[in-house]
Each structure stands twice: as structure tokens, then as C-alpha cells.
Backbone as JSON, one array per atom type, in Angstrom:
{
  "sequence": "XXXXXXXXXXXXXXXXXXXXXXXXXXXXXXXXXXXXXXXXXXXXXXXXXXXXXXXXXXXXXXXXXXXXXXXXXXXXXXXXXXXXXXXXXXXXXXXXXXXXXXXXXXXXXXXXXXXXXXXXXXXXXXXXXXXXXXXXXXXXXXXXXXXXXXXXXXXXXXXXXXXXXXXXXXXX",
  "N": [[-55.43, 61.33, 64.58], [-56.54, 59.66, 62.83], [-55.16, 60.14, 60.56], [-52.74, 59.11, 61.32], [-53.33, 56.43, 61.69], [-54.05, 55.7, 59.19], [-51.62, 56.12, 57.95], [-50.04, 54.26, 59.24], [-51.43, 52.01, 58.47], [-51.07, 52.14, 55.67], [-48.32, 51.9, 55.66], [-48.02, 49.33, 56.69], [-49.39, 48.02, 54.68], [-47.75, 48.6, 52.51], [-45.47, 47.19, 53.38], [-46.46, 44.6, 53.37], [-47.1, 44.37, 50.68], [-44.53, 44.62, 49.66], [-43.39, 42.28, 50.69], [-45.0, 40.43, 49.37], [-44.24, 40.99, 46.71], [-41.49, 40.26, 46.89], [-41.87, 37.6, 47.51], [-43.19, 36.73, 45.18], [-41.16, 37.26, 43.31], [-39.21, 35.5, 44.24], [-40.58, 33.06, 43.87], [-40.87, 33.2, 41.1], [-38.17, 33.13, 40.35], [-37.58, 30.55, 41.27], [-39.27, 29.06, 39.61], [-38.15, 29.69, 37.14], [-35.59, 28.59, 37.48], [-36.34, 25.93, 37.8], [-37.46, 25.44, 35.27], [-35.15, 25.89, 33.74], [-33.61, 23.75, 34.66], [-35.21, 21.67, 33.73], [-35.04, 22.16, 30.98], [-32.27, 21.81, 30.66], [-32.09, 19.1, 31.32], [-33.65, 18.05, 29.27], [-32.13, 18.84, 27.06], [-29.8, 17.45, 27.63], [-30.8, 14.85, 27.48], [-31.5, 14.87, 24.78], [-28.98, 15.26, 23.6], [-27.76, 12.96, 24.53], [-29.34, 11.1, 23.21], [-28.7, 11.81, 20.59], [-25.95, 11.2, 20.62], [-26.14, 8.46, 21.08], [-27.42, 7.69, 18.72], [-25.43, 8.39, 16.87], [-23.35, 6.73, 17.73], [-24.57, 4.24, 17.25], [-24.8, 4.41, 14.48], [-22.09, 4.52, 13.7], [-21.29, 2.02, 14.65], [-22.81, 0.35, 13.0], [-21.6, 0.98, 10.56], [-18.98, 0.03, 11.02], [-19.51, -2.69, 11.4], [-20.51, -3.3, 8.86], [-18.21, -2.81, 7.35], [-16.49, -4.76, 8.4], [-17.88, -7.06, 7.58], [-17.65, -6.74, 4.82], [-14.88, -7.01, 4.56], [-14.59, -9.68, 5.34], [-16.02, -10.91, 3.25], [-14.35, -10.17, 1.09], [-12.04, -11.56, 1.81], [-12.97, -14.21, 1.66], [-13.56, -14.29, -1.08], [-10.99, -13.87, -2.14], [-9.74, -16.19, -1.19], [-11.24, -18.08, -2.58], [-10.56, -17.43, -5.25], [-7.82, -18.05, -5.12], [-7.94, -20.81, -4.72], [-9.13, -21.57, -7.15], [-7.11, -20.76, -8.92], [-5.03, -22.42, -8.07], [-6.11, -24.92, -8.72], [-6.21, -24.59, -11.51], [-3.46, -24.38, -12.11], [-2.58, -26.95, -11.37], [-4.07, -28.47, -13.19], [-2.99, -27.5, -15.6], [-0.33, -28.33, -15.29], [-0.72, -31.11, -15.34], [-1.69, -31.37, -17.93], [0.47, -30.43, -19.46], [2.37, -32.31, -18.8], [1.54, -34.67, -20.01], [0.94, -36.87, -22.79], [0.95, -35.68, -26.22], [1.32, -32.93, -25.82], [3.05, -32.91, -23.65], [5.32, -34.09, -24.75], [5.91, -32.14, -26.68], [6.46, -29.84, -25.06], [8.61, -30.84, -23.58], [10.49, -31.27, -25.62], [10.75, -28.61, -26.54], [11.87, -27.4, -24.26], [14.31, -28.76, -24.12], [15.46, -27.91, -26.55], [15.67, -25.14, -26.09], [17.43, -25.09, -23.87], [19.69, -26.28, -25.05], [20.3, -24.38, -27.0], [20.9, -22.17, -25.37], [23.15, -23.23, -24.04], [24.87, -23.58, -26.22], [25.24, -20.89, -27.1], [26.5, -19.88, -24.84], [28.85, -21.42, -24.77], [30.06, -20.63, -27.16], [30.64, -17.95, -26.64], [32.2, -18.09, -24.41], [35.17, -18.38, -24.31], [37.74, -15.93, -23.78], [39.53, -14.91, -25.7], [39.89, -15.78, -29.11], [41.51, -17.62, -31.54], [41.7, -17.76, -34.97], [42.81, -19.87, -37.58], [42.3, -19.73, -40.33], [40.27, -17.87, -42.63], [38.27, -19.42, -43.79], [37.64, -21.44, -42.1], [35.7, -23.33, -39.61], [35.94, -21.95, -37.3], [35.93, -19.32, -38.0], [33.28, -18.95, -38.65], [32.22, -19.17, -36.11], [33.29, -16.85, -35.11], [31.65, -14.95, -36.31], [29.34, -15.38, -34.93], [29.74, -14.58, -32.33], [29.25, -12.42, -29.48], [31.08, -10.45, -28.79], [33.0, -9.46, -31.13], [35.52, -8.4, -31.35], [37.28, -9.78, -29.8], [38.21, -11.94, -31.21], [40.93, -13.3, -32.9], [42.2, -12.82, -36.01], [43.88, -14.28, -38.97], [45.48, -12.25, -40.32], [45.92, -10.49, -38.28], [47.61, -11.71, -36.52], [50.42, -11.46, -36.91], [50.81, -8.73, -36.31], [50.11, -8.65, -33.6], [52.05, -10.31, -32.44], [54.35, -8.82, -33.03], [53.89, -6.49, -31.54], [53.89, -7.56, -28.98], [56.57, -8.42, -28.77], [57.84, -5.92, -28.87], [56.91, -4.71, -26.49], [57.94, -6.49, -24.68], [60.67, -6.1, -24.74], [60.98, -3.57, -23.7], [61.92, -1.76, -20.75], [60.42, -2.25, -17.58], [58.51, 0.12, -15.82], [58.65, 1.36, -12.56], [56.42, 2.23, -10.09]],
  "CA": [[-55.23, 59.96, 64.73], [-57.02, 59.08, 61.61], [-54.06, 60.14, 59.59], [-51.71, 58.2, 61.8], [-53.82, 55.07, 61.46], [-53.92, 55.49, 57.75], [-50.19, 56.05, 57.64], [-49.59, 52.95, 59.73], [-52.08, 51.04, 57.6], [-50.37, 52.15, 54.38], [-46.96, 51.39, 55.88], [-48.16, 47.89, 56.75], [-49.79, 47.55, 53.35], [-46.52, 48.64, 51.69], [-44.61, 46.1, 53.82], [-47.08, 43.35, 52.89], [-46.91, 44.38, 49.22], [-43.1, 44.36, 49.42], [-43.19, 40.86, 50.94], [-45.66, 39.7, 48.28], [-43.34, 41.15, 45.55], [-40.32, 39.42, 47.12], [-42.31, 36.21, 47.39], [-43.43, 36.47, 43.75], [-39.85, 37.21, 42.64], [-38.6, 34.25, 44.66], [-41.31, 31.99, 43.16], [-40.52, 33.33, 39.69], [-36.81, 32.61, 40.21], [-37.65, 29.1, 41.42], [-39.87, 28.51, 38.39], [-37.15, 29.83, 36.06], [-34.56, 27.59, 37.75], [-36.93, 24.62, 37.5], [-37.56, 25.36, 33.79], [-33.79, 25.72, 33.23], [-33.21, 22.37, 34.92], [-35.97, 20.84, 32.78], [-34.43, 22.35, 29.66], [-30.96, 21.15, 30.69], [-32.33, 17.66, 31.28], [-34.11, 17.72, 27.92], [-30.97, 18.98, 26.16], [-28.93, 16.32, 27.93], [-31.42, 13.66, 26.89], [-31.38, 14.99, 23.33], [-27.6, 15.02, 23.2], [-27.52, 11.53, 24.74], [-29.99, 10.4, 22.1], [-27.87, 12.06, 19.41], [-24.72, 10.43, 20.78], [-26.5, 7.06, 20.89], [-27.66, 7.5, 17.28], [-24.13, 8.46, 16.21], [-22.63, 5.49, 18.08], [-25.21, 3.15, 16.52], [-24.43, 4.57, 13.06], [-20.69, 4.1, 13.56], [-21.26, 0.58, 14.85], [-23.32, -0.25, 11.75], [-20.56, 1.15, 9.53], [-17.88, -0.89, 11.34], [-19.98, -4.04, 11.12], [-20.57, -3.45, 7.4], [-16.83, -2.89, 6.86], [-15.99, -6.09, 8.76], [-18.52, -8.03, 6.69], [-17.04, -6.58, 3.5], [-13.54, -7.6, 4.63], [-14.76, -11.14, 5.33], [-16.39, -11.29, 1.89], [-13.15, -10.06, 0.27], [-11.15, -12.65, 2.16], [-13.55, -15.42, 1.08], [-13.38, -14.21, -2.52], [-9.56, -14.07, -2.38], [-9.48, -17.61, -0.97], [-11.87, -18.8, -3.7], [-9.71, -17.21, -6.42], [-6.59, -18.8, -4.93], [-8.25, -22.22, -4.96], [-9.32, -21.72, -8.6], [-5.79, -20.64, -9.54], [-4.3, -23.63, -7.74], [-6.67, -25.97, -9.56], [-5.79, -24.34, -12.89], [-2.04, -24.71, -12.21], [-2.45, -28.41, -11.37], [-4.59, -28.96, -14.47], [-2.0, -27.16, -16.63], [0.8, -29.24, -15.1], [-1.12, -32.42, -15.83], [-1.81, -31.31, -19.4], [1.82, -30.3, -20.02], [3.13, -33.52, -18.56], [0.96, -35.88, -20.58], [0.63, -36.96, -24.22], [1.69, -34.92, -27.21], [1.73, -31.64, -25.25], [4.22, -33.16, -22.82], [6.46, -34.28, -25.64], [6.22, -30.83, -27.27], [7.11, -28.98, -24.07], [9.92, -31.41, -23.27], [11.37, -30.95, -26.76], [11.0, -27.16, -26.52], [12.79, -27.12, -23.16], [15.63, -29.27, -24.52], [15.98, -27.03, -27.6], [16.03, -23.87, -25.47], [18.63, -25.26, -23.05], [20.82, -26.53, -25.96], [20.63, -23.09, -27.59], [21.57, -21.37, -24.33], [24.48, -23.8, -23.82], [25.69, -23.26, -27.39], [25.61, -19.47, -27.07], [27.45, -19.7, -23.75], [30.13, -22.02, -25.15], [30.65, -19.8, -28.22], [31.1, -16.68, -26.08], [32.95, -18.31, -23.17], [36.59, -18.0, -24.34], [37.94, -14.48, -23.9], [40.14, -14.66, -27.0], [39.76, -16.93, -29.99], [42.4, -17.45, -32.67], [41.25, -18.53, -36.13], [43.93, -20.01, -38.52], [41.93, -19.48, -41.72], [38.92, -17.3, -42.72], [37.29, -20.39, -44.29], [37.46, -22.48, -41.09], [34.5, -23.17, -38.78], [36.25, -20.97, -36.27], [35.54, -18.02, -38.52], [31.81, -18.89, -38.49], [32.0, -18.88, -34.69], [33.61, -15.43, -34.99], [30.48, -14.15, -36.7], [28.24, -15.6, -33.97], [30.1, -14.1, -31.0], [28.75, -11.1, -29.1], [32.21, -9.53, -28.81], [33.81, -9.88, -32.26], [36.88, -7.86, -31.24], [38.15, -10.71, -29.07], [38.65, -12.99, -32.11], [42.19, -12.93, -33.58], [42.2, -13.32, -37.38], [45.27, -14.54, -39.42], [46.24, -11.05, -40.64], [46.23, -9.77, -37.05], [48.56, -12.49, -35.72], [51.77, -10.87, -37.01], [50.81, -7.45, -35.59], [50.05, -8.92, -32.16], [53.35, -10.84, -32.03], [55.31, -7.71, -33.09], [53.6, -5.61, -30.39], [54.35, -8.29, -27.79], [58.04, -8.36, -28.75], [58.24, -4.54, -28.51], [56.61, -4.5, -25.06], [58.8, -7.39, -23.9], [62.02, -5.55, -24.66], [60.98, -2.3, -22.94], [62.04, -1.95, -19.3], [59.18, -1.93, -16.84], [58.61, 1.26, -14.9], [58.1, 1.12, -11.22], [55.68, 3.4, -9.6]],
  "C": [[-55.66, 59.21, 63.5], [-55.94, 59.04, 60.58], [-52.97, 59.17, 60.03], [-52.12, 56.76, 61.53], [-53.68, 54.73, 60.0], [-52.46, 55.34, 57.36], [-49.66, 54.7, 58.08], [-50.15, 51.85, 58.82], [-51.35, 50.94, 56.25], [-48.94, 51.62, 54.52], [-47.0, 49.88, 55.97], [-48.53, 47.31, 55.4], [-48.58, 47.54, 52.43], [-45.6, 47.48, 52.07], [-45.15, 44.76, 53.32], [-46.88, 43.25, 51.38], [-45.45, 44.06, 48.88], [-42.82, 42.88, 49.62], [-43.82, 40.02, 49.84], [-44.79, 39.77, 47.01], [-42.13, 40.25, 45.69], [-40.67, 37.94, 46.95], [-42.53, 35.84, 45.93], [-42.1, 36.38, 42.97], [-39.14, 35.9, 42.98], [-39.24, 33.07, 43.92], [-40.97, 32.0, 41.68], [-39.1, 32.79, 39.44], [-36.78, 31.09, 40.33], [-38.24, 28.44, 40.17], [-38.88, 28.56, 37.22], [-36.05, 28.77, 36.23], [-35.09, 26.19, 37.42], [-37.04, 24.42, 35.99], [-36.16, 25.16, 33.19], [-33.3, 24.3, 33.45], [-33.93, 21.41, 33.96], [-35.36, 20.93, 31.38], [-33.07, 21.66, 29.59], [-31.11, 19.63, 30.58], [-32.76, 17.24, 29.88], [-32.96, 17.81, 26.9], [-30.02, 17.8, 26.36], [-29.49, 15.03, 27.33], [-31.29, 13.68, 25.37], [-29.95, 14.71, 22.88], [-27.22, 13.56, 23.46], [-28.14, 10.72, 23.61], [-29.18, 10.58, 20.8], [-26.59, 11.24, 19.46], [-25.0, 8.94, 20.57], [-26.74, 6.76, 19.41], [-26.33, 7.48, 16.52], [-23.32, 7.18, 16.48], [-23.22, 4.3, 17.33], [-24.85, 3.2, 15.03], [-23.0, 4.11, 12.81], [-20.56, 2.58, 13.72], [-21.74, -0.16, 13.61], [-22.27, -0.17, 10.66], [-19.41, 0.16, 9.76], [-18.28, -2.33, 11.03], [-20.05, -4.29, 9.62], [-19.16, -3.58, 6.83], [-16.24, -4.26, 7.17], [-16.59, -7.17, 7.86], [-17.92, -7.95, 5.29], [-15.64, -7.2, 3.48], [-13.62, -9.13, 4.62], [-15.13, -11.64, 3.94], [-15.18, -11.22, 0.96], [-12.2, -11.22, 0.54], [-11.66, -13.97, 1.58], [-13.35, -15.45, -0.43], [-11.92, -14.46, -2.9], [-9.2, -15.55, -2.23], [-10.05, -18.44, -2.12], [-11.04, -18.65, -4.97], [-8.42, -18.0, -6.32], [-6.83, -20.28, -5.21], [-8.46, -22.48, -6.45], [-7.97, -21.67, -9.32], [-4.97, -21.91, -9.3], [-4.79, -24.81, -8.58], [-6.24, -25.83, -11.01], [-4.32, -24.7, -13.08], [-1.84, -26.23, -12.23], [-2.96, -29.01, -12.68], [-3.58, -28.71, -15.59], [-0.77, -28.06, -16.51], [0.49, -30.64, -15.59], [-1.19, -32.46, -17.35], [-0.42, -31.26, -20.05], [2.59, -31.6, -19.88], [2.59, -34.76, -19.22], [0.8, -35.75, -22.1], [1.53, -36.12, -25.1], [2.15, -33.57, -26.66], [2.96, -31.8, -24.38], [5.47, -33.35, -23.66], [6.89, -32.96, -26.26], [6.96, -29.94, -26.28], [8.48, -29.52, -23.67], [10.92, -31.1, -24.38], [11.72, -29.48, -26.8], [12.01, -26.8, -25.43], [14.19, -27.59, -23.51], [16.25, -28.37, -25.57], [16.44, -25.7, -27.01], [17.31, -24.01, -24.65], [19.85, -25.54, -23.93], [21.26, -25.23, -26.62], [21.38, -22.22, -26.59], [22.98, -21.89, -24.09], [25.4, -23.49, -24.99], [26.15, -21.83, -27.4], [26.65, -19.21, -25.98], [28.83, -20.25, -24.14], [30.83, -21.18, -26.22], [31.27, -18.54, -27.63], [31.97, -16.85, -24.84], [34.43, -17.94, -23.28], [36.76, -16.48, -24.5], [38.56, -14.11, -25.23], [40.09, -15.94, -27.82], [40.63, -16.68, -31.22], [41.96, -18.36, -33.82], [42.41, -18.63, -37.14], [43.57, -19.61, -39.95], [40.53, -18.88, -41.77], [37.87, -18.28, -43.22], [37.03, -21.51, -43.27], [36.17, -22.27, -40.3], [34.71, -22.16, -37.65], [35.8, -19.58, -36.72], [34.02, -17.85, -38.46], [31.45, -18.58, -37.04], [32.27, -17.4, -34.43], [32.4, -14.56, -35.3], [29.33, -14.31, -35.73], [28.55, -15.05, -32.58], [29.51, -12.71, -30.74], [29.86, -10.06, -29.2], [33.17, -9.99, -29.91], [35.25, -9.38, -32.16], [37.82, -8.8, -30.51], [38.62, -11.88, -29.94], [39.89, -12.49, -32.86], [42.2, -13.6, -34.95], [43.65, -13.48, -37.87], [46.07, -13.28, -39.72], [46.61, -10.25, -39.4], [47.32, -10.47, -36.23], [49.94, -11.85, -35.72], [51.84, -9.56, -36.22], [50.84, -7.68, -34.07], [51.4, -9.43, -31.66], [54.4, -9.73, -32.02], [55.11, -6.78, -31.9], [54.06, -6.27, -29.09], [55.87, -8.22, -27.66], [58.52, -6.97, -28.36], [58.03, -4.29, -27.02], [57.5, -5.35, -24.17], [60.18, -6.78, -23.7], [62.07, -4.23, -23.88], [61.14, -2.59, -21.45], [60.74, -1.53, -18.6], [59.42, -0.77, -15.88], [58.0, 0.89, -13.56], [57.45, 2.39, -10.72], [55.96, 3.65, -8.16]]
}
């Protein structure tokens, strides 16, 4: 009976030890899960903090960019106002006194020159009766000198016209 009691005792002791091991494993698993949750919460807080820092940094950058754009716009507006003032001052200077007379005279001379060049080159063909005539001087001032008919060319042109006049026209 002594052996049976001991066997029962050891069997109960083994069962108690097994329950204690299971309990310790369960407690260990709960502690590990609690630590994992704590770590997850800390990681989440850290990533939230990182995200907040990143968002704050981006917000600062955007605000700085907006301020720079406003400064550029103000500078552009200031330059435009300075340019406008300079244009009005220049207009007043050009339109008054000796400078006004000079610019008016220059404009008249330029427009007269342009009109003269246009009038000289306007006719498509120009016939000059004599090489010593003013028409011949105009010949030398034209852009297209080939359109001027000189006295020695007159006979050739009339002869060519008469030849072409007598030829029958071809129909296509």
C-alpha cells in the first residue's frame, strides 16, 4: 500500500505539475500577447508621430511656397508699376520741348522715306525715254531694275510683241 500511495501521490503531483506548467505557459502567452499589444501600440504611436511630423513638414513647405509666390506676385506688380511710370515719363519727355520736335521730325522723315521708296517701286514697269532723264535715276533706286525699260530695249520689245501678235494662239 505504501507503493500505491506513493504512486497515487506522484500521479497527483505530476497532474499538479502539469497544470502548473499549463498555467505558466498560459500566463507566459498572455504576457507575450500583452507585450506585443504594447509594442504594436508604441509602433503605432511612433508611426503616427512620424506621419504627423511629415505632415507638419509638408505643410511648412507649402506655406513657404505660397509665401514665396505672394512675394513674387508683389514684386511683379511693383516692377509693372515702375515700368508704367517710366513709359509715361518717356511719353511726356518725347512729347515736350526740343525732344518732341526732334522725334516729330524723325517720324516725318522716316514716313517720307518709306513713302518715297514705295512710290519708286510701285509701278511694275517703268519706261525711260532718255538715260539722262530723272527716270533713269529712279531706275537706279528701284529694287527690281529689270522692270525698267530703257530706250535701246524699246525696239526689241515692240518687235517681240509684233511677232507674238501674228502667231496663232494654241488652244489646250
